[in-house]
Short mmCIF file of C-alpha atoms in Angstrom, two decimals:
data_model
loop_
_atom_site.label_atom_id
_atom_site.label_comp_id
_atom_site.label_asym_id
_atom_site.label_seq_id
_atom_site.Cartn_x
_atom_site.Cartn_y
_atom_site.Cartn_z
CA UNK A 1 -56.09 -208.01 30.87
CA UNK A 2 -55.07 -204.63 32.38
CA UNK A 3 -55.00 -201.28 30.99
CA UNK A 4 -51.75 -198.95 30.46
CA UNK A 5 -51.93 -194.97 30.09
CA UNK A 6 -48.96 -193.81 28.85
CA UNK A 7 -48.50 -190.03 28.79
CA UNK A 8 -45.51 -189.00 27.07
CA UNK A 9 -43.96 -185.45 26.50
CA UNK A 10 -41.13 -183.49 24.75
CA UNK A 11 -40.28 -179.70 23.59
CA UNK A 12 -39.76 -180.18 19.97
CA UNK A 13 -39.93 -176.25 18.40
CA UNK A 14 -42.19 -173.81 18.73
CA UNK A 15 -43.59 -170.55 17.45
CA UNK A 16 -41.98 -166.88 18.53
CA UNK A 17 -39.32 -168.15 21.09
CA UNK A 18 -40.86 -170.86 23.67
CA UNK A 19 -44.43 -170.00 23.51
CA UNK A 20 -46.59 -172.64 21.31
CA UNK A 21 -46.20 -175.85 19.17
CA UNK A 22 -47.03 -175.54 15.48
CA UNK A 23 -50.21 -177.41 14.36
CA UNK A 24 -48.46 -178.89 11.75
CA UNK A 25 -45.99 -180.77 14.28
CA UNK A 26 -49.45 -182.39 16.60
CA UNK A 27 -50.23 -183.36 12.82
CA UNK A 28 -47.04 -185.08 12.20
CA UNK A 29 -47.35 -186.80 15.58
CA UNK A 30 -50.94 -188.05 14.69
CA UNK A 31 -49.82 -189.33 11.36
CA UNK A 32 -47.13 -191.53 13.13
CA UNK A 33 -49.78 -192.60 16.68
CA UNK A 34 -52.67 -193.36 13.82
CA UNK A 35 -50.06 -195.81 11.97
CA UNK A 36 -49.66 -197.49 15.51
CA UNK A 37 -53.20 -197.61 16.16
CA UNK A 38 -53.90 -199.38 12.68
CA UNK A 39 -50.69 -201.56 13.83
CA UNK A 40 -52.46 -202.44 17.46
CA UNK A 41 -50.03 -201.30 19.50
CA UNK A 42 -51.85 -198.66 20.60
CA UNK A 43 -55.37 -198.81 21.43
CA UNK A 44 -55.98 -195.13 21.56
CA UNK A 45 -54.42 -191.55 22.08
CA UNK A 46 -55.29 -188.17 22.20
CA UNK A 47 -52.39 -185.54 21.27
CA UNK A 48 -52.73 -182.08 23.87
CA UNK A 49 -50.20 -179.42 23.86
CA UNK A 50 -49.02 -177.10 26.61
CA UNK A 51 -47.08 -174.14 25.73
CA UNK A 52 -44.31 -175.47 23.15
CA UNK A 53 -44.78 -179.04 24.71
CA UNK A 54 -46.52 -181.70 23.10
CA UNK A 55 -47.93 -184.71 25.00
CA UNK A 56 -49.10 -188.24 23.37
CA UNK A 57 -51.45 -189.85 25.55
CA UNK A 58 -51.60 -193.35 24.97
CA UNK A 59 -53.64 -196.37 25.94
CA UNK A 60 -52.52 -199.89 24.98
CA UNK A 61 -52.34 -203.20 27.11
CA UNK A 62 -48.36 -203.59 26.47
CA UNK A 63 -48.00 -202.96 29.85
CA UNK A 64 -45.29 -199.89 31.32
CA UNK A 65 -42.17 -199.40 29.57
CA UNK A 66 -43.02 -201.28 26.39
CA UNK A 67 -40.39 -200.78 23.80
CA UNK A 68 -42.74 -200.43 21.00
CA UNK A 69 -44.96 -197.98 22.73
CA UNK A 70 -41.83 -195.80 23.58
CA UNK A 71 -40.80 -196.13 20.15
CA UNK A 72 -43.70 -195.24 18.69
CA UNK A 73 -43.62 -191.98 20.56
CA UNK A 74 -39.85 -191.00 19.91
CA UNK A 75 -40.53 -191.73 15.91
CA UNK A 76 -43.15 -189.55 16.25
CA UNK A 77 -41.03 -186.96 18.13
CA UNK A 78 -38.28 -187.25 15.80
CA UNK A 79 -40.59 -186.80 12.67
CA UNK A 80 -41.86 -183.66 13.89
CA UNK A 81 -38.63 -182.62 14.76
CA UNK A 82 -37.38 -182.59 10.93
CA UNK A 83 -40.18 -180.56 10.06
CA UNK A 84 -39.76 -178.20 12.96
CA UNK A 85 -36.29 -177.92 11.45
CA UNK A 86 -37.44 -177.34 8.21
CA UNK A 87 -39.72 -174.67 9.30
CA UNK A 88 -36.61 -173.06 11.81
CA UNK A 89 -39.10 -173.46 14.92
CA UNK A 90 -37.62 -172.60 17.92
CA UNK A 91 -35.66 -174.98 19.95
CA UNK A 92 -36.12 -177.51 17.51
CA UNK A 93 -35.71 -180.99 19.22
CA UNK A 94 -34.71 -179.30 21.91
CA UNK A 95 -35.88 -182.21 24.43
CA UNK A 96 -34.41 -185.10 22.06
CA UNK A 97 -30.74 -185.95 23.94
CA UNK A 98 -30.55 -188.81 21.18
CA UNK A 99 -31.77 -189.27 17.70
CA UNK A 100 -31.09 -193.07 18.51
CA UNK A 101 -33.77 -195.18 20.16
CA UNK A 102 -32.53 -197.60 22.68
CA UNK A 103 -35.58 -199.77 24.44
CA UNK A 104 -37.35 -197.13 25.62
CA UNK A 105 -37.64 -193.35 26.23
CA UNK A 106 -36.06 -193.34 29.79
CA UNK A 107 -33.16 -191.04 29.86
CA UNK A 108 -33.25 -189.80 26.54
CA UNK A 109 -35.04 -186.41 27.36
CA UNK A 110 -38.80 -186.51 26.78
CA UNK A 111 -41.04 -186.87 30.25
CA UNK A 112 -42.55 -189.93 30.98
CA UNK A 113 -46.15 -190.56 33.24
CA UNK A 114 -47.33 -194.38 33.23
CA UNK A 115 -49.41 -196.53 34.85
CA UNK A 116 -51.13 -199.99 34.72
CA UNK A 117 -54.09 -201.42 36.38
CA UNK A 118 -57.52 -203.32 35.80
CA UNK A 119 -60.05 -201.42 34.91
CA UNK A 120 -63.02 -200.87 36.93
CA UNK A 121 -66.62 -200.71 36.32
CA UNK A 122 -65.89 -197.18 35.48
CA UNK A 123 -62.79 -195.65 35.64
CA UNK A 124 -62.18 -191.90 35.55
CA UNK A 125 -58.40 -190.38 34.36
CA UNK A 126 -57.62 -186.60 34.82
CA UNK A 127 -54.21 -186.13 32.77
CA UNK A 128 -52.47 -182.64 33.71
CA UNK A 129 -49.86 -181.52 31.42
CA UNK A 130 -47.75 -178.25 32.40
CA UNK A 131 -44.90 -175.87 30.45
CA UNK A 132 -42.23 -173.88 31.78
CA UNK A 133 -42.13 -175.79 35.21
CA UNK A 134 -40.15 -178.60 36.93
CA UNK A 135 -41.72 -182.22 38.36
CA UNK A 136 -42.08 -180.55 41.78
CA UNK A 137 -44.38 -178.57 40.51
CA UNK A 138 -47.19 -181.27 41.27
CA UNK A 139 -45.80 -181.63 44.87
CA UNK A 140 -48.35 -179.87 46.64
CA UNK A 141 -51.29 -181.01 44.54
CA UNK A 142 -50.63 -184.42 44.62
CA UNK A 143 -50.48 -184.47 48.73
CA UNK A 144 -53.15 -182.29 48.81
CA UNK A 145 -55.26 -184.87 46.36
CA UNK A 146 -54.22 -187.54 48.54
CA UNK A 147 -53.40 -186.25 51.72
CA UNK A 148 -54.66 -183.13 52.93
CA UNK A 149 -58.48 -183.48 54.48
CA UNK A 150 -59.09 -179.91 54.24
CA UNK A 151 -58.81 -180.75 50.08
CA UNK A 152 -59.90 -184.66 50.06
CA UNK A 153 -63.18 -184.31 52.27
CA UNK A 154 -63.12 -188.11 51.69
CA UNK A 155 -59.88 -188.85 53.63
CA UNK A 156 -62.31 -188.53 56.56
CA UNK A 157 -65.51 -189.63 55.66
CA UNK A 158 -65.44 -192.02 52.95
CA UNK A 159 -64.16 -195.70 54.18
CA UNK A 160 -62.93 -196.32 51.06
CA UNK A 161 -60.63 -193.59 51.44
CA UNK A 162 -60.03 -193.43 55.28
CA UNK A 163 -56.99 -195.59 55.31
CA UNK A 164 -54.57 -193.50 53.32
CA UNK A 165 -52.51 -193.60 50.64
CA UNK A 166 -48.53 -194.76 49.89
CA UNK A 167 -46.48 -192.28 48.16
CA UNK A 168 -43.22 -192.89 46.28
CA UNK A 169 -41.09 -190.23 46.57
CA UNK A 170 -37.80 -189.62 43.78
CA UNK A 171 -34.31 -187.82 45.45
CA UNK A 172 -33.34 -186.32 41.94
CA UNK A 173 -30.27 -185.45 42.81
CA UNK A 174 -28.97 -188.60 44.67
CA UNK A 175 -30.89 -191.10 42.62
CA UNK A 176 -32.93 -192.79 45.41
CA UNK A 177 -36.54 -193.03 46.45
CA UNK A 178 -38.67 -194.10 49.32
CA UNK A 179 -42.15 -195.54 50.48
CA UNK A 180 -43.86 -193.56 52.61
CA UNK A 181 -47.40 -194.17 54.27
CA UNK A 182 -50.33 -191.21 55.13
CA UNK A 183 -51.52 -190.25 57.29
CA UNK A 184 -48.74 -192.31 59.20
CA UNK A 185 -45.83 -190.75 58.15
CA UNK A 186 -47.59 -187.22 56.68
CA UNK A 187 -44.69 -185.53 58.47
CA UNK A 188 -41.81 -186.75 57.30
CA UNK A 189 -43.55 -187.06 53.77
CA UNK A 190 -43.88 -183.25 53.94
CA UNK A 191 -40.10 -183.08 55.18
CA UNK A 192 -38.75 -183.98 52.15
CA UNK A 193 -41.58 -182.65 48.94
CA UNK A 194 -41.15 -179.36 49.94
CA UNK A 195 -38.26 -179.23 48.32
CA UNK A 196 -39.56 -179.39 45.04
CA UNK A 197 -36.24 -178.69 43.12
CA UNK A 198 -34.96 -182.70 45.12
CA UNK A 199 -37.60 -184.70 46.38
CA UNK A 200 -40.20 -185.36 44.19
CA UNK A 201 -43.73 -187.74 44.32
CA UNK A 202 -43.42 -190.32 41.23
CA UNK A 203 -46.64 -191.99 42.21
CA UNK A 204 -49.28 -193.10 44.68
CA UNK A 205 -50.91 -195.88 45.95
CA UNK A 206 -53.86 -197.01 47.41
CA UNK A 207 -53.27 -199.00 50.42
CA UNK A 208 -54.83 -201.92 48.94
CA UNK A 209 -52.12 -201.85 46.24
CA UNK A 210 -54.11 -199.91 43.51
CA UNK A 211 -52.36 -196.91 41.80
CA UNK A 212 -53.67 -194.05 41.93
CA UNK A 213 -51.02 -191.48 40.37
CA UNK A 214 -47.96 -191.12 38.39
CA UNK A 215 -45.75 -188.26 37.57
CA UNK A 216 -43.30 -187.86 34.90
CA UNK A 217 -39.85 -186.99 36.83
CA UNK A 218 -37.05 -187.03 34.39
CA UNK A 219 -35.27 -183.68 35.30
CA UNK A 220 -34.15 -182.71 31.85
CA UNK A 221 -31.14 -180.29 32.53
CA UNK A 222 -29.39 -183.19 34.95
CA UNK A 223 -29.41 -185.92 32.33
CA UNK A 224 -27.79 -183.13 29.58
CA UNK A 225 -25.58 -181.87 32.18
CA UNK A 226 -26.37 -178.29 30.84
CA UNK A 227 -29.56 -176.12 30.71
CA UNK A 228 -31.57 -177.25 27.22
CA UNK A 229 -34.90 -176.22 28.66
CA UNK A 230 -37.40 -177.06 31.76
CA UNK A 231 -38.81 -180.31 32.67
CA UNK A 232 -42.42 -179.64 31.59
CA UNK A 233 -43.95 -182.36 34.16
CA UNK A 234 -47.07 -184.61 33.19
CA UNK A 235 -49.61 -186.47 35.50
CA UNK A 236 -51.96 -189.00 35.33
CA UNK A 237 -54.75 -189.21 38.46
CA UNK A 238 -57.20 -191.85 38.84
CA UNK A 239 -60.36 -190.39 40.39
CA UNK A 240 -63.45 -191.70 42.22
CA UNK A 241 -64.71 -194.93 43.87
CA UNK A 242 -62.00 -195.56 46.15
CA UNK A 243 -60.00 -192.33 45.00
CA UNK A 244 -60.68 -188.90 45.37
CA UNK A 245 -63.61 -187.85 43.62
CA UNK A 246 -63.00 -185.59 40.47
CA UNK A 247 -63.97 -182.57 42.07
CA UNK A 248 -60.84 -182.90 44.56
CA UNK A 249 -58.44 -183.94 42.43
CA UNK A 250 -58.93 -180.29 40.64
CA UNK A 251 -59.67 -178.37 43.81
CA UNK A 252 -55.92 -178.00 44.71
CA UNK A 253 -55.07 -176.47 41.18
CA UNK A 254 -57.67 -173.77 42.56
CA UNK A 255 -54.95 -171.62 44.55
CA UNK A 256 -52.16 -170.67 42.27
CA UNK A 257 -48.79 -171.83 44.20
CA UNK A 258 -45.45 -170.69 43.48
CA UNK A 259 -43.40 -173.44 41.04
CA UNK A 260 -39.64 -173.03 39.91
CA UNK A 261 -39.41 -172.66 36.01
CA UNK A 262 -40.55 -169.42 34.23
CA UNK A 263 -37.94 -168.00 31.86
CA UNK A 264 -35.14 -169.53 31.06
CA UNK A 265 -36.01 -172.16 34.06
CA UNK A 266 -34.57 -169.41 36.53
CA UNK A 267 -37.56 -167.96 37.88
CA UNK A 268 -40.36 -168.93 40.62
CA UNK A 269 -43.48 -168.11 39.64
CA UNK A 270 -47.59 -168.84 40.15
CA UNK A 271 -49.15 -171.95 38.64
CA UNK A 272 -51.90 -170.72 36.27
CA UNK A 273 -54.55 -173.19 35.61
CA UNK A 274 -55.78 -172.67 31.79
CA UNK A 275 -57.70 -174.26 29.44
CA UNK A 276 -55.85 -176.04 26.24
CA UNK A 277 -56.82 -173.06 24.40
CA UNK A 278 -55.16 -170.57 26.75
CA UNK A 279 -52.20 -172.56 27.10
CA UNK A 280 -49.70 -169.85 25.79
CA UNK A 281 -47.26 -168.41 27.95
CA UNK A 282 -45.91 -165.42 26.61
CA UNK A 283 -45.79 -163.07 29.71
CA UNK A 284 -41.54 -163.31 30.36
CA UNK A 285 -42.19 -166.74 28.90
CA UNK A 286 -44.77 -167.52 31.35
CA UNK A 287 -46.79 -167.68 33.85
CA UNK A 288 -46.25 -171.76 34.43
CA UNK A 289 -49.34 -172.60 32.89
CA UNK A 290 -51.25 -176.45 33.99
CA UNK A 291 -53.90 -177.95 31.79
CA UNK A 292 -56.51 -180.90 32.52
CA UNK A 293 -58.12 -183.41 30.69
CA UNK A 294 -60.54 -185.94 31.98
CA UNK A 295 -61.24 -188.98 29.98
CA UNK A 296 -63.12 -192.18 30.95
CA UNK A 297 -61.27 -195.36 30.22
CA UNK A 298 -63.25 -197.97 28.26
CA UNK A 299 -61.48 -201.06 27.41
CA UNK A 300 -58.30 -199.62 27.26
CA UNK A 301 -60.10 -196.81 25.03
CA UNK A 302 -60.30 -192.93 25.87
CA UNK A 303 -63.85 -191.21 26.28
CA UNK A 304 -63.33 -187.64 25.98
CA UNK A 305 -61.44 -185.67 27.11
CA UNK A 306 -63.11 -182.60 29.29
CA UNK A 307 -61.21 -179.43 29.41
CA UNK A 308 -61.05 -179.57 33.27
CA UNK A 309 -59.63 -176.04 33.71
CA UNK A 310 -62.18 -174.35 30.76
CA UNK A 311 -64.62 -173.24 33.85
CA UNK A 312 -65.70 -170.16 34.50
CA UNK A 313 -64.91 -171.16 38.57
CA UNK A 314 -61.03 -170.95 37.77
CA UNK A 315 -61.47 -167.17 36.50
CA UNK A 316 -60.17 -166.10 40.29
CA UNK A 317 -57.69 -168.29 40.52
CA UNK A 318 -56.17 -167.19 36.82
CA UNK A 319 -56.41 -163.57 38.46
CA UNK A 320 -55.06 -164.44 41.62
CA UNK A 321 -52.05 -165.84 39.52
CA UNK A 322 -51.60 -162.63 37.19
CA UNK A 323 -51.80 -160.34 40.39
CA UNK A 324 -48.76 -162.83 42.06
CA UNK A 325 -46.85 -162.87 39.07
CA UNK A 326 -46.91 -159.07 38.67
CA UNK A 327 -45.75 -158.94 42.51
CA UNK A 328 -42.57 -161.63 42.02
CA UNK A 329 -42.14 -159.95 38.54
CA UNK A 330 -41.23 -156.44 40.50
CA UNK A 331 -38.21 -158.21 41.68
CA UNK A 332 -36.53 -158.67 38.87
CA UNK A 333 -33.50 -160.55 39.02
CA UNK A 334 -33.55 -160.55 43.25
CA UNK A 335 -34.63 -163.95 45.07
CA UNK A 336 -37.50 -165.15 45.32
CA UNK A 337 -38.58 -163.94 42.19
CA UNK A 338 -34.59 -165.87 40.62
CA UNK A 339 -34.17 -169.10 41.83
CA UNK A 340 -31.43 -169.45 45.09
CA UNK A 341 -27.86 -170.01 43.77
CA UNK A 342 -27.73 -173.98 44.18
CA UNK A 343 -30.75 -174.29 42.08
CA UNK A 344 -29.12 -172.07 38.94
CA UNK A 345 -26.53 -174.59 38.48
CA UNK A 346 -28.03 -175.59 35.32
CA UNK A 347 -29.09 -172.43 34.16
CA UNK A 348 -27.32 -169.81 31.85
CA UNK A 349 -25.87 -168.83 35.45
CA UNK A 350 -22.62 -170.49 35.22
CA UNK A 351 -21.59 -168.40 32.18
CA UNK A 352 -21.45 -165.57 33.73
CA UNK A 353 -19.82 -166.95 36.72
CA UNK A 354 -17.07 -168.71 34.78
CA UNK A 355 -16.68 -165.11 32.83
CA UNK A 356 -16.01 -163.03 36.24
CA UNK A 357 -14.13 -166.13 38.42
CA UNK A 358 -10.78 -164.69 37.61
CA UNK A 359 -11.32 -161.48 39.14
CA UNK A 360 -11.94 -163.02 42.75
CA UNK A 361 -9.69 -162.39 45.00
CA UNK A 362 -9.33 -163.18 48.79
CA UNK A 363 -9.97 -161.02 51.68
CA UNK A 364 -7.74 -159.29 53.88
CA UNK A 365 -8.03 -161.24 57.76
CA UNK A 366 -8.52 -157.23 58.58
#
């Protein structure tokens, strides 16, 4: 019998603009996960928030994309949604394209992180949930996790790990993906992820076949066709005894690297590692903020979770990212601090653009 984590996430109202999710919606969620716990569709779940995001973390054995699973999740989404209604929340069901299920969440707005394996003797899981950022946002971790020696000490001197991982990469835009192998193909894998906004890591594998991360990558604005909000990513990491260890699968989150997101999803801005507590961006709707839980898996059951990023050791790194984001901040609505033109497509951009297009005219050849 194998295990399935399924971390699922959606914008559903908040408090004061996009800042935090009401209590009362995590307790309409619970109501709706402890009725499919008592059903045994679930196994377990823990409910987190992020900013105005919540995320349902899931265990079961129904395997990925398991209609009943999904469903559970988008009843529980849509529940909370009439009472963030009722309460005039903010953005109320603002991630919900459709208030009818259809099989299972995919396409339909909320983010979506799974993944399926045996269990071993012990198994750790470090879940990272972020707001006001896109799936690229988890580029540069994840290759530095899995990747980067200077990060992964083990890369080089653990056997287990000295071989390398696979990485499935996501074109957004065109709808494609690829396989590629490090330390092999490292280059070319770094051609393409550093451009978070298109090419994007959807999981990982050990070379022996074992997963070892997945990454919700549903880019929210491209299945509306217009900007409802930012993709909020969430990731799932497997960690030691023939992964990373723990400690470096949180070591990248330790510099503060500029992601695309901020406010209104038009802005680049630092990563800020906080704990669930501090999870409440309200500086111009930000800084990005990334949380991290790690559980132990136990017969398809969660042991925890530990607040990964509620460590004193992190204190720099959170100051590191208010120092960058008052230097970006100073440029106001100048690049780098706005996104670049092709990237504002599905922003509130094209408003304005549509407003001044008439008064374009051509140049004189002179």
């Amino acid at each position: 019998m194998k295990t399935t984590i399924s971390v699922i996430k959606a914008d559903i109202g908040s408090v004061s603009g996009h800042c935090v999710s009401h209590p009362a919606l995590m307790e309409k969620c619970d109501e709706v996960l402890g009725k499919a716990l008592e059903e045994s569709i679930l196994n377990d779940y823990y409910i987190s928030r992020c900013g105005d995001d919540i995320d349902l973390i899931m265990t079961h054995t129904n395997g990925e994309l398991n209609e009943e699973v999904h469903k559970v999740a988008y009843d529980a989404f849509l529940q909370a949604t009439e009472l963030a209604r009722e309460m005039k929340l903010y953005g109320a069901g603002q991630d919900l394209l459709s208030d009818t299920f259809s099989g299972n969440i995919k396409g339909m707005g909320p983010g979506i992180a799974e993944m399926e394996f045996k269990e071993r003797p012990s198994d750790p899981v470090i879940v990272y949930c972020c707001d006001k950022t896109e799936p690229g946002a988890f580029n540069l971790p994840i290759y530095k996790m899995f990747a980067d020696p200077f990060n992964t000490a083990g890369l080089v001197i653990d056997p287990k790990l000295h071989d390398g991982f696979k990485f499935e990469v996501y074109d957004v835009i065109e709808n494609k993906k690829v396989v590629l192998n490090c330390p092999e193909e490292m280059y070319d894998l770094l051609a393409l992820i550093g451009s978070t906004g298109r090419y994007v890591i959807k999981r990982v594998w050990h070379k022996n076949g074992e997963i070892a991360a997945s990454v919700s990558t549903e880019r929210l604005n491209l299945m509306a066709g217009e900007y409802v909000g930012k993709d909020d990513p969430a990731a799932i990491v497997r960690a030691q005894s023939g992964f990373p260890a723990a400690g470096e699968c949180v070591e990248p989150f330790a510099f503060p690297h500029m992601v695309s997101g901020w406010m209104r999803g038009s802005h680049n801005g630092p990563l800020m590692p906080v704990s669930e507590e501090y999870a409440n961006p309200v500086r111009f709707d930000g800084p990005p903020r990334v949380i991290g839980l790690g559980f132990q898996i136990a017969d398809a059951k969660l042991v925890g979770p530990v607040d990964i990023f509620d460590d004193p050791s992190f204190d720099e790194t959170r100051r590191m990212a208010s120092r960058a984001a008052t230097y970006i901040r100073r440029h106001g609505p100048f690049e780098p601090h706005r996104l670049p033109a092709e990237e504002m497509e599905y922003t509130s951009l094209p408003g304005v653009m549509d407003k001044l297009e008439p008064r374009f005219e051509d140049m004189d050849d002179d």
